[in-house]
Short mmCIF file of C-alpha atoms in Angstrom, two decimals:
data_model
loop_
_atom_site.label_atom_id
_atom_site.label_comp_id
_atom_site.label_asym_id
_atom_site.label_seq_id
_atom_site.Cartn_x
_atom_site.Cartn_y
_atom_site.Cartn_z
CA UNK A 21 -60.72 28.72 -116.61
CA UNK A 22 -58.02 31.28 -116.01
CA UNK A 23 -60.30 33.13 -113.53
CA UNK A 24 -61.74 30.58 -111.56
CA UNK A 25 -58.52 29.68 -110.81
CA UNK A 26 -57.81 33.43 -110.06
CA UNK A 27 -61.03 33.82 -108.07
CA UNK A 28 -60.33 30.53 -106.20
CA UNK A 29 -60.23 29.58 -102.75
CA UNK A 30 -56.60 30.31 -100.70
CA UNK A 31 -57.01 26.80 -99.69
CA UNK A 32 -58.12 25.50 -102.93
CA UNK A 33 -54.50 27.17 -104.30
CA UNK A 34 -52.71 25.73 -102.12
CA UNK A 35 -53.57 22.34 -102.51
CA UNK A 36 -53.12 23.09 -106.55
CA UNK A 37 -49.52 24.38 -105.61
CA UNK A 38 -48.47 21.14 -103.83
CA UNK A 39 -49.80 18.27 -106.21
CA UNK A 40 -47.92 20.61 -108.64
CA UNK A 41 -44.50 20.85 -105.68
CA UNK A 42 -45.05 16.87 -105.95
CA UNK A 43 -44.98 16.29 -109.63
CA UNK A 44 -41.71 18.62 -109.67
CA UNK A 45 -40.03 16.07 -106.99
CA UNK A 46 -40.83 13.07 -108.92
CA UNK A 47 -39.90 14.69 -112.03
CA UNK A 48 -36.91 16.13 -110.44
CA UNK A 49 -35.60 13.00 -109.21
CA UNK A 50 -36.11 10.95 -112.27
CA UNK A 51 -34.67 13.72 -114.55
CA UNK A 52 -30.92 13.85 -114.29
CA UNK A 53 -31.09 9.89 -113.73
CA UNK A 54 -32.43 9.45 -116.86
CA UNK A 55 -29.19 7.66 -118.11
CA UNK A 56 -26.93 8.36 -115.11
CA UNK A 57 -27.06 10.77 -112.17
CA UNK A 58 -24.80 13.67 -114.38
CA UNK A 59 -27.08 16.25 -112.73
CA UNK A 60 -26.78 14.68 -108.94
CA UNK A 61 -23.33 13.75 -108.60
CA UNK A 62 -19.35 14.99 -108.82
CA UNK A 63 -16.71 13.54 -110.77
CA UNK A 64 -16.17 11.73 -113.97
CA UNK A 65 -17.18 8.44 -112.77
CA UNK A 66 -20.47 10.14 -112.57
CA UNK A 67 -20.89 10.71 -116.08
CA UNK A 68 -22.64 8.12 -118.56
CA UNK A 69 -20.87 6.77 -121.20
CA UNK A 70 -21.68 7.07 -124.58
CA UNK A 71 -22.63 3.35 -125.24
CA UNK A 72 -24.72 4.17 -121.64
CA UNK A 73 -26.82 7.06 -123.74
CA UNK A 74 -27.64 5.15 -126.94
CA UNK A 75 -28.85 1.92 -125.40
CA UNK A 76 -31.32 3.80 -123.20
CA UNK A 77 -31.59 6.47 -125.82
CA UNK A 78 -35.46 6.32 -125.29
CA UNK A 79 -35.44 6.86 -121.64
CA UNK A 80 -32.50 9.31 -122.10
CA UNK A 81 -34.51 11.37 -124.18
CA UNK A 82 -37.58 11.05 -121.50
CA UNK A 83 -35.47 12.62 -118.91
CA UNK A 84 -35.09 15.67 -120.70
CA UNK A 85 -38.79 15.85 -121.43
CA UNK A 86 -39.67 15.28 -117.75
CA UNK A 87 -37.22 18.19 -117.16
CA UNK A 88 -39.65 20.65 -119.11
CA UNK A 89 -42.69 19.10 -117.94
CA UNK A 90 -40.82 20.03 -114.54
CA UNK A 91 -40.26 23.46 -115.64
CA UNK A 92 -44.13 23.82 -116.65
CA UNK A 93 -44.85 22.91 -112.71
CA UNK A 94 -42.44 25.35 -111.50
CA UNK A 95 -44.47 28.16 -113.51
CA UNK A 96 -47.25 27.33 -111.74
CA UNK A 97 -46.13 27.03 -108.30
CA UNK A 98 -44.32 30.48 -109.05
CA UNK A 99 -47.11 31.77 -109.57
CA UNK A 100 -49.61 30.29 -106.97
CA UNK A 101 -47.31 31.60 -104.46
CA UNK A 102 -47.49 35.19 -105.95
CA UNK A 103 -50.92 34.81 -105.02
CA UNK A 104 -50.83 33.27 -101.38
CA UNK A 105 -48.05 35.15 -100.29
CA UNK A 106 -48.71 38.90 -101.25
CA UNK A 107 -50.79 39.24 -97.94
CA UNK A 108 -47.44 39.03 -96.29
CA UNK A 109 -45.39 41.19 -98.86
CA UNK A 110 -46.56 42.24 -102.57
CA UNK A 111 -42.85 43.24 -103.27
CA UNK A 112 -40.63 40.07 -102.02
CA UNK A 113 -43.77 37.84 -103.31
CA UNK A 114 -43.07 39.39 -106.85
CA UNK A 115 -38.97 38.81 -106.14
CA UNK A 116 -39.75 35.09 -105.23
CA UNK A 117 -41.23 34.32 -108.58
CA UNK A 118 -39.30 36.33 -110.58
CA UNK A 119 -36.27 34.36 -109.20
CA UNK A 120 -38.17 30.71 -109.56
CA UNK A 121 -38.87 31.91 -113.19
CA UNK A 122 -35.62 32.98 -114.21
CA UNK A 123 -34.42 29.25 -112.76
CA UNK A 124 -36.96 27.89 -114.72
CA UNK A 125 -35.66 29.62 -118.05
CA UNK A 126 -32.61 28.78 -117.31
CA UNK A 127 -33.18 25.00 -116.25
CA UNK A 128 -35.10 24.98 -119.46
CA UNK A 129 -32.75 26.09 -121.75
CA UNK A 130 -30.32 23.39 -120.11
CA UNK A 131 -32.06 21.12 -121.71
CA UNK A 132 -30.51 21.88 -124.99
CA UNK A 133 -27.39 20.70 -123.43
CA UNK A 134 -29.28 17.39 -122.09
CA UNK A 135 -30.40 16.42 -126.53
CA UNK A 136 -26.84 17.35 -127.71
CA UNK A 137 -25.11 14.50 -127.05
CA UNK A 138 -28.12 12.37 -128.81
CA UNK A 139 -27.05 15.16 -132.10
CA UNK A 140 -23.41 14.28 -131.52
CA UNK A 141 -24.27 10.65 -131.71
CA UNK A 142 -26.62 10.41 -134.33
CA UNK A 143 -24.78 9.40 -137.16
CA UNK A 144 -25.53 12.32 -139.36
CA UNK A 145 -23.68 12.76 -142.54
CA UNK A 146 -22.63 16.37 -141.48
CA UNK A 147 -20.76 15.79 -138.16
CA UNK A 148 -18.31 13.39 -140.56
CA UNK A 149 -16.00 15.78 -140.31
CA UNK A 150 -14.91 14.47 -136.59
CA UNK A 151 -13.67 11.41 -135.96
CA UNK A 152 -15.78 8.98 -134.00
CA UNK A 153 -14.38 9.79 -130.70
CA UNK A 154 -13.83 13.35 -130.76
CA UNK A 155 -17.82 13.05 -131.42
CA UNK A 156 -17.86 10.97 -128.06
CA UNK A 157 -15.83 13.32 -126.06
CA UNK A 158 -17.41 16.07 -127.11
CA UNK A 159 -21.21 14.54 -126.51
CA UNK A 160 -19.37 13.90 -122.53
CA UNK A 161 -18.63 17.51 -122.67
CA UNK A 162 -22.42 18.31 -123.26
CA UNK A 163 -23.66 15.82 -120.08
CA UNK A 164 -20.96 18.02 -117.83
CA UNK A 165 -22.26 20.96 -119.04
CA UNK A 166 -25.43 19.79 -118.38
CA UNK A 167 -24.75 19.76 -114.69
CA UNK A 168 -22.96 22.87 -114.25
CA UNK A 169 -25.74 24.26 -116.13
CA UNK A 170 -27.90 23.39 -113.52
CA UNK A 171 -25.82 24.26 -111.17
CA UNK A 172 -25.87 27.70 -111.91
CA UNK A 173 -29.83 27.47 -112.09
CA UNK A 174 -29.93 26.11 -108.85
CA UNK A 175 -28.48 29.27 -107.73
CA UNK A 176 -31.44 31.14 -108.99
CA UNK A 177 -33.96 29.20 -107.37
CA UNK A 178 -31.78 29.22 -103.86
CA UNK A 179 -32.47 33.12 -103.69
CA UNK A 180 -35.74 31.78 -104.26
CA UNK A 181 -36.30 29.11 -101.79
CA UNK A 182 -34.56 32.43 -99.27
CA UNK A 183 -37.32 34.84 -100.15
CA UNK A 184 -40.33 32.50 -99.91
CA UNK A 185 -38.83 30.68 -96.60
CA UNK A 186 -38.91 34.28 -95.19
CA UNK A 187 -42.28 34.99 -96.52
CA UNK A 188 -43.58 31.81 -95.00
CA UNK A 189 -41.91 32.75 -91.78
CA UNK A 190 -43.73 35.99 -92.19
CA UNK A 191 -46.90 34.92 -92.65
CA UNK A 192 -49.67 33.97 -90.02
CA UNK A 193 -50.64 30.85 -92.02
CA UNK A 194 -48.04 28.44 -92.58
CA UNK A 195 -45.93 26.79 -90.06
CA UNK A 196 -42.76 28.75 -89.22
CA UNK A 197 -40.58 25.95 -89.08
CA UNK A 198 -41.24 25.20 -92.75
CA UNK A 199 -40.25 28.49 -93.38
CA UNK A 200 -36.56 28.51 -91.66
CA UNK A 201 -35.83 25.34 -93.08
CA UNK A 202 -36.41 26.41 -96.42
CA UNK A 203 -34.74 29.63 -96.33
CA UNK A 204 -31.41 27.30 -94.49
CA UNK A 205 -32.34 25.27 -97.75
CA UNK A 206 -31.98 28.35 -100.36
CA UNK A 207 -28.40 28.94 -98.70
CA UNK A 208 -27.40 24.96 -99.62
CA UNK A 209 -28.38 25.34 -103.34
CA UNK A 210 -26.55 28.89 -103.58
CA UNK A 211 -23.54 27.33 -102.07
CA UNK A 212 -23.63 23.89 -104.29
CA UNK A 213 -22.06 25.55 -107.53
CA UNK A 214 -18.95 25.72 -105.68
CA UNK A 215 -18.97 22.29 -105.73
CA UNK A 216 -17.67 22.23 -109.25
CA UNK A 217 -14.72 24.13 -108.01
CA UNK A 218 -13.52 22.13 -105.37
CA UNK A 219 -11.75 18.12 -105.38
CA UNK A 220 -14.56 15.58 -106.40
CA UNK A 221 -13.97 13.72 -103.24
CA UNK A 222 -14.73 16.56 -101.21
CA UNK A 223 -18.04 17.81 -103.03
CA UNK A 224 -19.38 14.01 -103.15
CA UNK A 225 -18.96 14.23 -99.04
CA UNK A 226 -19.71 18.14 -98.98
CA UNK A 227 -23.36 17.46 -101.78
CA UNK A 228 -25.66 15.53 -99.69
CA UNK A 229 -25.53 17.50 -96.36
CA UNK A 230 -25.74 21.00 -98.22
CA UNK A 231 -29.20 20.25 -99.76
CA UNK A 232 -30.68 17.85 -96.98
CA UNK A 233 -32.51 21.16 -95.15
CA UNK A 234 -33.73 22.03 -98.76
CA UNK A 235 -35.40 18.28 -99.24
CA UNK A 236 -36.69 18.54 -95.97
CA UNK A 237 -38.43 21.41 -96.24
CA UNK A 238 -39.63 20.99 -99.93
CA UNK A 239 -40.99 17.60 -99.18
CA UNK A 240 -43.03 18.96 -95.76
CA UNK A 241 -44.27 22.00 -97.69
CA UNK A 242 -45.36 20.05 -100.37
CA UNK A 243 -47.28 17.77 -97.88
CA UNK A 244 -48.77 20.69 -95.60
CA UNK A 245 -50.06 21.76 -99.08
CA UNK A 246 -51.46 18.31 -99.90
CA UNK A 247 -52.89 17.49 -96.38
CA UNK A 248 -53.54 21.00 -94.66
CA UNK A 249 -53.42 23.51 -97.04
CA UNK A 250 -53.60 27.18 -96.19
CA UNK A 251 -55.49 28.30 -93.23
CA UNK A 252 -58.09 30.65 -94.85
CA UNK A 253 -59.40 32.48 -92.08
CA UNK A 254 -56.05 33.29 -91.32
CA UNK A 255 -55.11 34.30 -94.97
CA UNK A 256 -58.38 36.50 -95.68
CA UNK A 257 -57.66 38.09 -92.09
CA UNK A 258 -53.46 39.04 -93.69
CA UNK A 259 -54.85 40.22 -96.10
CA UNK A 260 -57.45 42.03 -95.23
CA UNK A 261 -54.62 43.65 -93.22
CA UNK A 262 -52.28 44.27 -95.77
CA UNK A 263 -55.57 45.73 -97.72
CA UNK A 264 -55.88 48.02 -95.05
CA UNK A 265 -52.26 49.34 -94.75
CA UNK A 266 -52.35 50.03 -98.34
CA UNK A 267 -55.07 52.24 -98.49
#
């Protein structure tokens, strides 16, 4: 199976890549709003409460398990792109993944921070040694580490979104635009840790406008994928070039 997806079509790929980009958006979306948007949004008010978490601890605990299924995707977008892209560069196509995987380990282990408060919560004879609300401000603690967790992922996967919107801008065989907005995009998710730094009123202002050029151009690559797909006689003739400049 492994090499006929190796040996497949550039086109074929592609196509693969963006029903994969479009289960990460769903899953992305749905994630952090599992319970409450703690992953989308600044401030205290954003958190859930802990009542919020136990009476939707089933779709709490879905979240997180759409955030791995999430991660899985990411892997294989990561490396599909390897693969399309290293007509245009071998080196910054290797750079793009490594930085989309190291988001994706990252993101990942987040998760542990997503369950905790469910531990915290539990009822288990061992945490009686803390009273019931240091247990609830402490599981709060977990959901806002959570989201700077992220945050600091998200920083990983900017550099990413940088390198592959130059590589698309590079390349002969994907729209250029798609390519500038993402790399404009990469910048907005760099910059949005520093949202944890500055007043809540300002970063829920300062949050939407900073990653609108990122959803833009996620959501049209992921449809070129779906719809267009990569222009193989264009790709075969890259990299028959980059074949050639090799050897």
């Amino acid at each position: 199976m492994m090499e006929r997806i190796a040996e497949a079509s550039p086109r074929f790929k592609s196509k693969m890549a963006g029903f994969l980009y479009l289960l990460i958006i769903v899953g992305a979306l749905f994630a952090p709003f599992a319970v409450a948007p703690s992953g989308m949004m600044r401030g205290d008010a954003a958190l859930p409460t802990t009542a919020q978490i136990l009476a939707s601890k089933p779709l709490y605990v879905f979240g997180g398990a759409a955030q791995l299924v999430v991660g899985a995707c990411d892997i294989g977008v990561a490396l599909i792109f390897y693969g399309l892209l290293k007509p245009v560069s071998r080196g910054l196509a290797l750079l793009a993944a490594v930085f989309r995987l190291v988001f994706v380990a990252i993101a990942n282990a987040n998760v542990l921070n997503h369950f905790a408060p469910l531990l915290l919560l539990s009822g288990a004879e061992y945490l009686s040694a803390f009273k019931p609300d240091q247990l609830q401000t402490l599981a709060l603690v977990f959901v806002r580490l959570r989201t700077i967790g992220f945050d600091i992922a998200l920083v990983f996967f900017g550099f990413h979104c940088v390198v592959l919107g130059y590589l698309l801008f590079r390349s002969t065989f994907f729209p250029r635009i798609l390519g500038l907005l993402l790399a404009i995009g990469g910048i907005g998710y760099m910059f949005n840790i520093f949202a944890n730094f500055i007043p809540p009123a300002i970063g829920a202002h300062l949050f939407p406008y900073i990653m609108l050029p990122a959803g833009i151009a996620e959501i049209g690559l992921t449809l070129w994928l779906i719809i267009v797909g990569v222009n193989a006689s264009k790709w075969k003739a890259q990299a028959s070039a980059a074949r050639s400049s090799d050897g």
